Coordinates of N, CA and C in Angstrom, one line a residue:
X178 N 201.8 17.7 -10.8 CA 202.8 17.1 -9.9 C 204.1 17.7 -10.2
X179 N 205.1 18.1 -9.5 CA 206.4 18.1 -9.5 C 207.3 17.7 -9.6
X180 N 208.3 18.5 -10.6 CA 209.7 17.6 -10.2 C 209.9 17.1 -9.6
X181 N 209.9 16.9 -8.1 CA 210.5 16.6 -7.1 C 209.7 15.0 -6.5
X182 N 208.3 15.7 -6.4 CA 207.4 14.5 -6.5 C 207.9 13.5 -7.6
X183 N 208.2 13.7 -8.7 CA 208.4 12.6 -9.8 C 209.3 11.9 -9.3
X184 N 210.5 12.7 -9.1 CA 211.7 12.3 -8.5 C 211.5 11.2 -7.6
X185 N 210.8 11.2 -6.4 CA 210.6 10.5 -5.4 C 209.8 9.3 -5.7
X186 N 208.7 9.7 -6.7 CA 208.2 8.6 -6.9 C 209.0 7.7 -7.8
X187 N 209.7 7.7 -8.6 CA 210.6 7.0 -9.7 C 211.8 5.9 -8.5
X188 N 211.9 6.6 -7.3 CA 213.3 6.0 -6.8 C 212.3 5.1 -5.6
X189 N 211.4 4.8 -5.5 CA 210.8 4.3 -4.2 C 210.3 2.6 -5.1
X190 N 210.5 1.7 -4.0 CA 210.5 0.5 -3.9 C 209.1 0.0 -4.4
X191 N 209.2 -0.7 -5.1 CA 207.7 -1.0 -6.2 C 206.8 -2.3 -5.5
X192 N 206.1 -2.2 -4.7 CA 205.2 -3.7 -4.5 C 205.5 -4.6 -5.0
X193 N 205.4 -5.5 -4.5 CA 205.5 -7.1 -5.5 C 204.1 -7.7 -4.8
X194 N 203.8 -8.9 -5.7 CA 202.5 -9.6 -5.8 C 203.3 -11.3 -4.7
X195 N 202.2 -11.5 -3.7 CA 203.1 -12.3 -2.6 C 202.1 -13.0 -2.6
X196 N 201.7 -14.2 -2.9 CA 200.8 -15.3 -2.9 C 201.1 -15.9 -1.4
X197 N 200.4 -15.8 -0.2 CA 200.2 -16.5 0.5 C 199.3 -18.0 0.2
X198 N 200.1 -19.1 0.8 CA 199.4 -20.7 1.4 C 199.0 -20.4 2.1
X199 N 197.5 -21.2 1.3 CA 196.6 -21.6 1.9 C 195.4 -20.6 2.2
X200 N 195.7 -19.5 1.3 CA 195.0 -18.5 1.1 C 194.2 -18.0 -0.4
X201 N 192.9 -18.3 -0.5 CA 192.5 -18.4 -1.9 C 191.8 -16.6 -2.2
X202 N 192.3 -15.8 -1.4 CA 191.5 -14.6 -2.2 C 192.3 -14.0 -3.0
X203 N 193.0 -14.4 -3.5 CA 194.2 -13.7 -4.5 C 195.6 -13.1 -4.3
X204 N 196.1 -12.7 -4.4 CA 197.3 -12.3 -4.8 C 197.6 -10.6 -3.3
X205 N 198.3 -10.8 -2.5 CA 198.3 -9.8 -1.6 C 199.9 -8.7 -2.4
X206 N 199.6 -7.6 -1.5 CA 200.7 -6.4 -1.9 C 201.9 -7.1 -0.6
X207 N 203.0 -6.8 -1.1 CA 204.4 -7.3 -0.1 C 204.9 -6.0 -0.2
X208 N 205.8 -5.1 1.1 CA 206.4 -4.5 1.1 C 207.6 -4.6 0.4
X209 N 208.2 -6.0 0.4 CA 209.9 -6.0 0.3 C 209.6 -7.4 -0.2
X210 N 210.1 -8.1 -1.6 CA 210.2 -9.2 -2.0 C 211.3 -10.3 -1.2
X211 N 210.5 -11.4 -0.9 CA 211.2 -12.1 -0.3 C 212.2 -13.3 -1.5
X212 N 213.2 -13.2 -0.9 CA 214.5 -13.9 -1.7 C 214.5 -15.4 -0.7
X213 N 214.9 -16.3 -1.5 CA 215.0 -17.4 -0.7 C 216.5 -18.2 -1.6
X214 N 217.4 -18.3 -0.7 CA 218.9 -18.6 -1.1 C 218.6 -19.5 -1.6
X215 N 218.6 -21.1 -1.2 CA 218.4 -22.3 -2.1 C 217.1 -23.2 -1.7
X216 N 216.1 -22.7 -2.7 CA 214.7 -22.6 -2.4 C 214.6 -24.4 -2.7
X217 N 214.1 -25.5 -2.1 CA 213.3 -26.5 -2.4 C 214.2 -27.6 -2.0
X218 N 215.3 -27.6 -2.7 CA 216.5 -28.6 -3.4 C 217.5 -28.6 -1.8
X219 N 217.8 -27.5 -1.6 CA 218.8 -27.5 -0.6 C 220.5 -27.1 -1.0
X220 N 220.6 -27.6 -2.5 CA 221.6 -27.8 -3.6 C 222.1 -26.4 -3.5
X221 N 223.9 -26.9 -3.2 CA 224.2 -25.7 -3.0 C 225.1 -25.7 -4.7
X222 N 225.1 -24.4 -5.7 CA 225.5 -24.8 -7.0 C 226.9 -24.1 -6.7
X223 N 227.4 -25.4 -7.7 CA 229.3 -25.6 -7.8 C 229.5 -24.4 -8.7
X224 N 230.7 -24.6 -9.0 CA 231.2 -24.4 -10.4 C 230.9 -24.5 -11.4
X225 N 230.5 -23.6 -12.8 CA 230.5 -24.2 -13.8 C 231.9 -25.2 -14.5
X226 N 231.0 -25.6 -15.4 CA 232.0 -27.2 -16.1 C 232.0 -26.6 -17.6
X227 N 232.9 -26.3 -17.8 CA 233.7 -26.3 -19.4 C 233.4 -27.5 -20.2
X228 N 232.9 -27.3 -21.2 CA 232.6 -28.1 -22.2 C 234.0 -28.9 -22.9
X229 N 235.0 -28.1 -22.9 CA 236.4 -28.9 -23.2 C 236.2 -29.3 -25.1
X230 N 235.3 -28.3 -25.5 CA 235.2 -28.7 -27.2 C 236.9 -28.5 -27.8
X231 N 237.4 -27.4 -27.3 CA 238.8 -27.7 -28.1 C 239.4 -28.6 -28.0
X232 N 240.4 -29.1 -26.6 CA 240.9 -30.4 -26.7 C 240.1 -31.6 -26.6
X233 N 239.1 -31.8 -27.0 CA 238.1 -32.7 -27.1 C 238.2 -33.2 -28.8
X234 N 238.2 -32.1 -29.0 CA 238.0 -32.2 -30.9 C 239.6 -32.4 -31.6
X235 N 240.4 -31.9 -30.9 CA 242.0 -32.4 -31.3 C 242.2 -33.7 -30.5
X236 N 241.8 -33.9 -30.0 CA 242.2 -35.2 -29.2 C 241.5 -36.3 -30.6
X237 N 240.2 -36.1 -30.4 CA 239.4 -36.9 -31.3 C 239.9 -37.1 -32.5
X238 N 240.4 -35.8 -33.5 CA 240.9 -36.1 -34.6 C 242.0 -36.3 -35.0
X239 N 243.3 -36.3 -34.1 CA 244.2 -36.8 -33.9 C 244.2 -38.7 -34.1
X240 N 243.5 -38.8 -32.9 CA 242.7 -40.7 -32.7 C 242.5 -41.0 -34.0
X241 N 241.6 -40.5 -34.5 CA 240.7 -40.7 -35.7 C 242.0 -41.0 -36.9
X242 N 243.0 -39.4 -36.9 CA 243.7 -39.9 -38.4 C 244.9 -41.4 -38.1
X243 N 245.4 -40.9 -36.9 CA 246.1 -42.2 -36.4 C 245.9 -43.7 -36.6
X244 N 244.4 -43.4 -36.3 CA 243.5 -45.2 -36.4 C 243.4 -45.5 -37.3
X245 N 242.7 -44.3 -38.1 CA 242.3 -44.6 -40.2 C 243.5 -45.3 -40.6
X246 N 244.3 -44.4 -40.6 CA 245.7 -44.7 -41.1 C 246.6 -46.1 -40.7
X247 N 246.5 -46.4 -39.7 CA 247.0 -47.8 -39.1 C 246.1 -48.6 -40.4
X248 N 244.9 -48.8 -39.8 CA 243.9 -49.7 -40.2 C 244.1 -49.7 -41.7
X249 N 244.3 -48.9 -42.4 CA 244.3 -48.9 -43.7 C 245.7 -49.4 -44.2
X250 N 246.6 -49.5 -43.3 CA 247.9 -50.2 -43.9 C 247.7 -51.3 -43.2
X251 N 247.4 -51.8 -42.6 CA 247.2 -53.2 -42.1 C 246.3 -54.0 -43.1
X252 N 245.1 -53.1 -43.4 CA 244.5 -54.1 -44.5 C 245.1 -54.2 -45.8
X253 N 246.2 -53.4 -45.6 CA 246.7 -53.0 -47.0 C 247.6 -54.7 -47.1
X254 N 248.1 -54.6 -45.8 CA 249.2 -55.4 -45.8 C 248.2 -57.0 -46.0
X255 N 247.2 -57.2 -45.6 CA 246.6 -58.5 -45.4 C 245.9 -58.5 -47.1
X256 N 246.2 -57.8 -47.9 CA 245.6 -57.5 -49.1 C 246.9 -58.2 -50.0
X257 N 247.7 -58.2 -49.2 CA 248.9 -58.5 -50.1 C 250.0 -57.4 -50.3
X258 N 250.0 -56.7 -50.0 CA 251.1 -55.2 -50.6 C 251.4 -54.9 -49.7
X259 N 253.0 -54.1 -49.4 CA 253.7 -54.2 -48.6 C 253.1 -52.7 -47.7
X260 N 253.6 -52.9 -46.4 CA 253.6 -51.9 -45.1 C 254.1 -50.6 -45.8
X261 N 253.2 -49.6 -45.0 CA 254.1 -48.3 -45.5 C 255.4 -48.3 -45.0
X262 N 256.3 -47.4 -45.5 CA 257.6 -47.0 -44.8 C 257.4 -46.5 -43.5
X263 N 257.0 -45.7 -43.0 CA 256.7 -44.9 -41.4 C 256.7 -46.6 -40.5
X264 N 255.9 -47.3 -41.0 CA 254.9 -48.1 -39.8 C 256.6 -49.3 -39.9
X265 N 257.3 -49.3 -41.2 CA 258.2 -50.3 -40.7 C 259.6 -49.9 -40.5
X266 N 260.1 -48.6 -40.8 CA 260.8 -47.8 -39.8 C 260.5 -47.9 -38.3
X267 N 259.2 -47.2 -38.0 CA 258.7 -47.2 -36.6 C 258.6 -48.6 -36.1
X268 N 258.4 -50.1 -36.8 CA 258.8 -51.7 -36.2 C 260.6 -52.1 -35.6
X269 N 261.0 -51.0 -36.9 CA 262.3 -51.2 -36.3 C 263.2 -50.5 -35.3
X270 N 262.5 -49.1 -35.4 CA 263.2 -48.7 -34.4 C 262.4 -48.9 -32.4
X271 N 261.7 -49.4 -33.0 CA 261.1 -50.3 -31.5 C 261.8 -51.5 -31.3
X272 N 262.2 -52.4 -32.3 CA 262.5 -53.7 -31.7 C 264.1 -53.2 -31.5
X273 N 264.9 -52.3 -32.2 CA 266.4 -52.3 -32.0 C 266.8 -51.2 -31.3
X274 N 265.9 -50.3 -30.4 CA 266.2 -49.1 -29.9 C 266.1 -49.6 -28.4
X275 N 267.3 -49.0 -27.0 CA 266.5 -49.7 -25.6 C 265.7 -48.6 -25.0
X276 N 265.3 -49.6 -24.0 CA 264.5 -48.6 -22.9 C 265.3 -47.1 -22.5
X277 N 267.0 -46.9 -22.5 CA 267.2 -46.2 -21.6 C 267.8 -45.0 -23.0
X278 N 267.3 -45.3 -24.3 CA 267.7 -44.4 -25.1 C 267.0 -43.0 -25.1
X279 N 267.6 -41.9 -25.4 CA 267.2 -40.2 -25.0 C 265.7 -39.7 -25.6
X280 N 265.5 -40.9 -27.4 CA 264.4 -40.9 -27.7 C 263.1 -41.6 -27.4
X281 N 263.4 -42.0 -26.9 CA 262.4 -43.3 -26.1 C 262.0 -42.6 -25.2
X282 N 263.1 -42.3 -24.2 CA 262.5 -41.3 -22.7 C 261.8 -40.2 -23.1
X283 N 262.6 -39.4 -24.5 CA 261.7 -38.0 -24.5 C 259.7 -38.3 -24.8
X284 N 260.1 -39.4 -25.6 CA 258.8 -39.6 -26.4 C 257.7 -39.9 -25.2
X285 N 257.9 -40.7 -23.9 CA 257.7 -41.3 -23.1 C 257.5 -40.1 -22.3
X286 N 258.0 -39.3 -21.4 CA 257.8 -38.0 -21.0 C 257.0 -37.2 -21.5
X287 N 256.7 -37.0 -23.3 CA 256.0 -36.1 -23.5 C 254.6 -36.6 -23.7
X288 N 254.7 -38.1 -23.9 CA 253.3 -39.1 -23.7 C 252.9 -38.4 -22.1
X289 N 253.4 -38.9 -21.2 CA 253.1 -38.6 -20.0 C 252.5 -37.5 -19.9
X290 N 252.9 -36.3 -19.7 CA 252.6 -34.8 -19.9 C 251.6 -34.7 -20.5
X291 N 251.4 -35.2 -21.9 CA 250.1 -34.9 -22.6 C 248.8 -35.7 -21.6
X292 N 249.4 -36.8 -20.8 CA 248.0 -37.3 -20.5 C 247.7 -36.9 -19.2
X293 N 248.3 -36.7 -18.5 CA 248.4 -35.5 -17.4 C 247.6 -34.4 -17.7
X294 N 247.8 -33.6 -18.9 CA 246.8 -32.2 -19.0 C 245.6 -33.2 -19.5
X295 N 245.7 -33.7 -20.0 CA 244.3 -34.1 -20.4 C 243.5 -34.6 -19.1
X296 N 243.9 -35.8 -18.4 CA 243.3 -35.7 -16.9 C 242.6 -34.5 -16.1
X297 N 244.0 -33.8 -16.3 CA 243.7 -32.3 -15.5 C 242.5 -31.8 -15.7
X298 N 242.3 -31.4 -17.5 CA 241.1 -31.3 -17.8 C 239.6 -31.5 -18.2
X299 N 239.7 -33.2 -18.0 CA 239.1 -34.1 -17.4 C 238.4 -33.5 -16.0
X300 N 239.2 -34.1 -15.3 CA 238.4 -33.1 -13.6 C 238.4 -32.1 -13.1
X301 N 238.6 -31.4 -13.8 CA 238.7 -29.7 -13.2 C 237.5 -28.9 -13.8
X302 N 236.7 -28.3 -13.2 CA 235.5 -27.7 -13.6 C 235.9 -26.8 -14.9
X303 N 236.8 -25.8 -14.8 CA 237.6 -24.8 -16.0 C 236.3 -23.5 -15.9
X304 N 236.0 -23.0 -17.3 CA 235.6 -21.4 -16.6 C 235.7 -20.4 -15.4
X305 N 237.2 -20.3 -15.0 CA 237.7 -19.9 -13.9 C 236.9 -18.5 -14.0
X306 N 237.0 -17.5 -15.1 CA 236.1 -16.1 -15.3 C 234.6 -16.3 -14.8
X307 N 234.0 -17.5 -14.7 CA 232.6 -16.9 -13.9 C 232.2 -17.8 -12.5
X308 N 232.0 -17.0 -12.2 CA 231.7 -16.7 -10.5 C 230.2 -17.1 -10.1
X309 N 229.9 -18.6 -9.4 CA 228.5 -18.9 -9.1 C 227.8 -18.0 -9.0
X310 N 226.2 -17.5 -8.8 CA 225.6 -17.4 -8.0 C 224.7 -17.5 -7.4
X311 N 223.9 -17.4 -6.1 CA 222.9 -18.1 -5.4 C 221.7 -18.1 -6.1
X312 N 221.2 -19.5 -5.7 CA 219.5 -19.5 -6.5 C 218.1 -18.8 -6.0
X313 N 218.2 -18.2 -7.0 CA 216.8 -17.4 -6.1 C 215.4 -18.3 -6.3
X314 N 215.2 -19.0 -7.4 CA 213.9 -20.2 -7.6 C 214.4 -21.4 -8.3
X315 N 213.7 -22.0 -7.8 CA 213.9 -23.7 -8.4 C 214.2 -23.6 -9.7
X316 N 215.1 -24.1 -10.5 CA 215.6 -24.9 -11.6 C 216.0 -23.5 -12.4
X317 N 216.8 -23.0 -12.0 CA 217.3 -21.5 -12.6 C 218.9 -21.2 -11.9
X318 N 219.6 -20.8 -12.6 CA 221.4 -21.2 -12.1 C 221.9 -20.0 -12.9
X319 N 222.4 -19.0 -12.0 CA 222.9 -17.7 -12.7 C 224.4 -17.8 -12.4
X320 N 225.3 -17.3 -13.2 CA 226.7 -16.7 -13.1 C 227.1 -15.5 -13.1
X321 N 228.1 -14.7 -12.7 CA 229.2 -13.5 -12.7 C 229.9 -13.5 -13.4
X322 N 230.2 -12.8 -14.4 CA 232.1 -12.7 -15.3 C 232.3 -12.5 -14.1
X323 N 234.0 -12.5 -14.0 CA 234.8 -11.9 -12.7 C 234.8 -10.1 -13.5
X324 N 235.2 -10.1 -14.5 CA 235.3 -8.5 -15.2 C 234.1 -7.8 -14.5
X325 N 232.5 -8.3 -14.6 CA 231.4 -7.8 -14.2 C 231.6 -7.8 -13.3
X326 N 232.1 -8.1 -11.9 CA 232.0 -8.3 -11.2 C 232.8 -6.9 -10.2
X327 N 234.0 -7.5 -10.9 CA 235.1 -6.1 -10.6 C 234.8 -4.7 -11.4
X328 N 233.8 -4.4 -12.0 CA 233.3 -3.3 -12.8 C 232.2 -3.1 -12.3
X329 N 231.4 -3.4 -11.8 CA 230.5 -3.1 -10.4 C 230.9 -3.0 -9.1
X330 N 232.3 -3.4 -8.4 CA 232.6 -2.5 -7.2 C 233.2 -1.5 -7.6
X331 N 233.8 -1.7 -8.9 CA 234.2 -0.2 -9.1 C 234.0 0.7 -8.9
X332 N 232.9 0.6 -9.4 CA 231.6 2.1 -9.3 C 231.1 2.2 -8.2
X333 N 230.9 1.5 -7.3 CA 230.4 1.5 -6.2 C 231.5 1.8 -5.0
X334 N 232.8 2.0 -5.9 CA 234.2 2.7 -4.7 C 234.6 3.9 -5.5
X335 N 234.0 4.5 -6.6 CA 234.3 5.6 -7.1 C 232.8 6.7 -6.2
X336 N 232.3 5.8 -5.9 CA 231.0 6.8 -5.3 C 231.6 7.4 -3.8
X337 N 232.6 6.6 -3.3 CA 233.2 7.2 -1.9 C 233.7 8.9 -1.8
X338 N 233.1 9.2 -1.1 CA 234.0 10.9 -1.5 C 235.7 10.3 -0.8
X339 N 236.1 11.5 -1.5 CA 238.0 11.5 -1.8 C 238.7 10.2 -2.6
X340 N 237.9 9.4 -2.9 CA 238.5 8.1 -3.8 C 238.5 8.9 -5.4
X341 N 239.8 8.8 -6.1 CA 240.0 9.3 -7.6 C 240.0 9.0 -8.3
X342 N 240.8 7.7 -8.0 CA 241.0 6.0 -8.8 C 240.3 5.2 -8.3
X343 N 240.4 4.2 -8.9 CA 240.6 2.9 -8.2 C 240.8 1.6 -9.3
X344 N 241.7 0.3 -8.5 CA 242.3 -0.5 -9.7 C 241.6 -1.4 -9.1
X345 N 240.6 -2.2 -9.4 CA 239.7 -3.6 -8.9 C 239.7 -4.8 -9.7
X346 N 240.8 -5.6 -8.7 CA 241.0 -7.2 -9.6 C 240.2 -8.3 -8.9
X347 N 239.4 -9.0 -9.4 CA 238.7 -10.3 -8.8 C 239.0 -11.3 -9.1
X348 N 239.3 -12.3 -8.2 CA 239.7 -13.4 -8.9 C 238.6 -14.3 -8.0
X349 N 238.9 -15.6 -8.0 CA 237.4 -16.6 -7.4 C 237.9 -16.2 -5.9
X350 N 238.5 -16.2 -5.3 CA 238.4 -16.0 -3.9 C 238.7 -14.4 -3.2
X351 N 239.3 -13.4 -3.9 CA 239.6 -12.2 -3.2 C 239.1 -11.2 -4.3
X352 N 238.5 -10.3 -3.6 CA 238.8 -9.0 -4.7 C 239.5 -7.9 -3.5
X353 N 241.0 -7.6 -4.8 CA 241.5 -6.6 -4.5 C 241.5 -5.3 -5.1
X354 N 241.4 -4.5 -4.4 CA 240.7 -2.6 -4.4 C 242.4 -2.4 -4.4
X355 N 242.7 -1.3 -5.0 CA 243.9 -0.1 -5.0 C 243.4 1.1 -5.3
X356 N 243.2 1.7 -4.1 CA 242.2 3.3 -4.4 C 243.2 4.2 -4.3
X357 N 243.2 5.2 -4.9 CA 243.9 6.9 -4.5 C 242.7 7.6 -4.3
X358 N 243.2 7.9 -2.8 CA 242.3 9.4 -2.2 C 243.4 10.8 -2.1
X359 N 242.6 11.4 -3.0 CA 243.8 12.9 -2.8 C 242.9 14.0 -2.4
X360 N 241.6 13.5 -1.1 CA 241.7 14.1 0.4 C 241.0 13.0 1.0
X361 N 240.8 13.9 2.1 CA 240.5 13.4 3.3 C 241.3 12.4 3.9
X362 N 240.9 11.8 5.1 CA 242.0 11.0 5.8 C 242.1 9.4 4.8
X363 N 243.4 9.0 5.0 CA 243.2 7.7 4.4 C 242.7 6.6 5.2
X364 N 242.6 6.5 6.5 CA 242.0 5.5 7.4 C 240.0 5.6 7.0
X365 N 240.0 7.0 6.9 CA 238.3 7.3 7.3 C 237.9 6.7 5.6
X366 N 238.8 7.0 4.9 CA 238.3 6.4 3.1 C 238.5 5.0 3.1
X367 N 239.3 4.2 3.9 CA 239.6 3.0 3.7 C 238.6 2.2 4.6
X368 N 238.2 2.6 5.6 CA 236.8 2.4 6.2 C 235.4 2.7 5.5
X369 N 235.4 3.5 4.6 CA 233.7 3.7 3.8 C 234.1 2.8 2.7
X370 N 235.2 2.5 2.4 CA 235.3 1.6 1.1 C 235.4 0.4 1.4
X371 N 235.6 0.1 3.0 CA 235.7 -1.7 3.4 C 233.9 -1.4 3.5
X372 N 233.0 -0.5 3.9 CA 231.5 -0.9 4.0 C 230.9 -0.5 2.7
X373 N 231.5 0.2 1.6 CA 230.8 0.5 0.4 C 230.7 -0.9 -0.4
X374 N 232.4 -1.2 -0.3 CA 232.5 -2.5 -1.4 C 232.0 -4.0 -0.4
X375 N 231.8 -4.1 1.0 CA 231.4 -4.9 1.8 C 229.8 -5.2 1.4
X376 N 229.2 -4.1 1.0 CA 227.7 -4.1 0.8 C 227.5 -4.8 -0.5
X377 N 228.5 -4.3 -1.6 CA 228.4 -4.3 -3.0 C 228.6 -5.9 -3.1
X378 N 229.4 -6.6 -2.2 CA 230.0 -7.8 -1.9 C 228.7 -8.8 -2.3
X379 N 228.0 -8.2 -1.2 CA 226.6 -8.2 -0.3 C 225.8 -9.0 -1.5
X380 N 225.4 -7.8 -2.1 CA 224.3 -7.5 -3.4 C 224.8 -8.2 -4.2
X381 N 226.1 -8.7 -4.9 CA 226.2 -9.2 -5.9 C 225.3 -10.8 -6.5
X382 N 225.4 -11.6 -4.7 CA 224.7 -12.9 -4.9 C 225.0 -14.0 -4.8
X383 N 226.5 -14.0 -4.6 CA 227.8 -14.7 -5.2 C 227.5 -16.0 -4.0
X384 N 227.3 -17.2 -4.5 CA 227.6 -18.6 -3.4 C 228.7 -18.4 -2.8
X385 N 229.7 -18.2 -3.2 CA 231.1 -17.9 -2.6 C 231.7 -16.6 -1.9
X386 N 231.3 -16.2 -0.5 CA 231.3 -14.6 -0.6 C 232.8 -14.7 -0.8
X387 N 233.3 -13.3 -1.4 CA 234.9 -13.4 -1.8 C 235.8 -12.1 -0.4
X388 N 237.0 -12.8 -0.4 CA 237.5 -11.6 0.9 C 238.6 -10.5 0.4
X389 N 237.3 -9.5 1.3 CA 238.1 -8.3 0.4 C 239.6 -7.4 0.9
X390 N 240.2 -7.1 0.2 CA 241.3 -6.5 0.7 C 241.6 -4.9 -0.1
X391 N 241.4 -4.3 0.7 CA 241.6 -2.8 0.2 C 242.6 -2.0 0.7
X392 N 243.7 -1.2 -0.5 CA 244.4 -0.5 0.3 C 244.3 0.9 0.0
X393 N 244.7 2.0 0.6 CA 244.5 3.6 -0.1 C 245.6 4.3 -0.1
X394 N 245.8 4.7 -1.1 CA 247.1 5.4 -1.1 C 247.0 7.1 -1.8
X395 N 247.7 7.8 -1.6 CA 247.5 9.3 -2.1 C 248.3 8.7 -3.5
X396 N 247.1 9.9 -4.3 CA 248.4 9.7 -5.9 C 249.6 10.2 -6.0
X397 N 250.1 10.0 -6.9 CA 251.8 10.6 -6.9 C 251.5 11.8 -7.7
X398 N 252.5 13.1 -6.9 CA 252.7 14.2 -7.6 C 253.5 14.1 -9.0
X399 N 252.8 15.1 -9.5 CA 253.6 14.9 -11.3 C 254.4 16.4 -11.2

C-alpha cells in the first residue's frame, strides 16, 4: 500500500454501529452518526451554577465567630460576671447614638451592600468562563471555557489564506475576531472568515449560538 493510499485511508469517515427498533439481527453499519440535540427530556441546559464555597465559608465563619462569642458572654453574664467591654460599649453607643448620625448611616449602608452582593450571588448562576453545550445523550451535560473556545476559532481563521493575525475574544454572547490580512482583498478575507469562523461556530455545540463580528484590517508598516 502507499503513502498516499494511507493518507486517504487515515482521513476518511469511520462507520459507526446504528442499532435500528425493532430490529433483532444486530447492530447495522451507518454512513454518518446521527446526533440528536436534546434526546428524550426535551430540557434545554442552562447555565452552570457556581458552588459559591468562598463566600459561603466567610459568610459562615464570620456567623459562627459572632454567635460563639455573643453566646459566651451572655452566659457569662447569667453566670454572674460582668459583660465584656465591646458588647457594653456597643449597648451604649446604640441607646445614645441617633438614627441620623454619619456612623449609624455608614454602618447601615455598608450592611446594605454586603447583603445585596450576597443576594446577587445567591441568584446568579456565576461561572461566566463556561459556555453550555448541547446534549448529545440522555443524562450527560458538557461545557466550553470561553479561552477554548476562542482558541479553536483561532485556528480555524489562521487557516484562511492572507489572514497573519488574528485577536479572538469570546464572551457568552459575541465572539469578536480582529484579523490582519497583508494580502489579498480585505472584503474577499472578511467573507471566508464570516464562513470559516460561521462553521467553527457550527461545530463547537454551543446551546447558545454566539454572534459573530469580524473585522480585517492590513497590519501596520514598521
Amino acid at each position: 500500500m502507499s503513502d498516499d493510499d494511507a493518507e486517504v485511508s487515515d482521513t476518511r469517515r469511520l462507520p459507526t454501529l446504528d442499532k435500528r427498533s425493532g430490529d433483532d439481527d444486530g447492530p447495522r453499519e451507518s454512513g454518518a452518526p446521527e446526533v440528536v440535540a436534546n434526546p428524550g427530556d426535551g430540557h434545554r441546559p442552562g447555565r452552570y451554577w457556581s458552588a459559591r464555597r468562598v463566600p459561603a465559608a466567610v459568610v459562615a465563619l464570620v456567623l459562627l465567630g459572632a454567635t460563639g462569642l455573643l453566646l459566651y458572654d451572655v452566659a457569662a453574664v447569667r453566670a454572674g460576671r460582668h459583660a465584656m467591654a465591646w458588647r457594653s460599649r456597643l449597648g451604649h453607643q446604640l441607646a445614645t447614638r441617633h438614627l441620623d448620625n454619619p456612623w449609624i448611616l455608614g454602618a447601615a449602608a455598608a450592611a446594605t451592600v454586603i447583603g445585596i452582593w450576597l443576594i446577587v450571588l445567591a441568584v446568579t448562576p456565576g461561572l461566566r468562563e463556561r459556555l453550555p453545550m448541547r446534549r448529545t445523550a440522555p443524562g450527560f451535560r458538557a461545557g466550553l471555557d470561553r479561552s477554548a473556545a476562542a482558541l479553536v476559532l483561532r485556528d480555524r481563521a489562521m487557516e484562511v489564506s492572507g489572514v497573519q493575525s488574528v485577536r479572538l475574544k469570546v464572551t457568552r454572547r459575541k465572539a469578536r475576531t480582529l484579523a490582519f490580512a497583508h494580502f489579498r482583498d480585505l472584503d474577499e478575507v472578511r467573507d471566508d472568515l464570516r464562513t470559516a469562523l460561521g462553521d467553527g461556530l457550527e461545530q463547537l455545540g454551543l446551546v447558545r449560538g454566539l454572534h459573530l463580528i469580524v473585522n480585517v484590517r492590513r497590519p501596520k508598516k514598521r
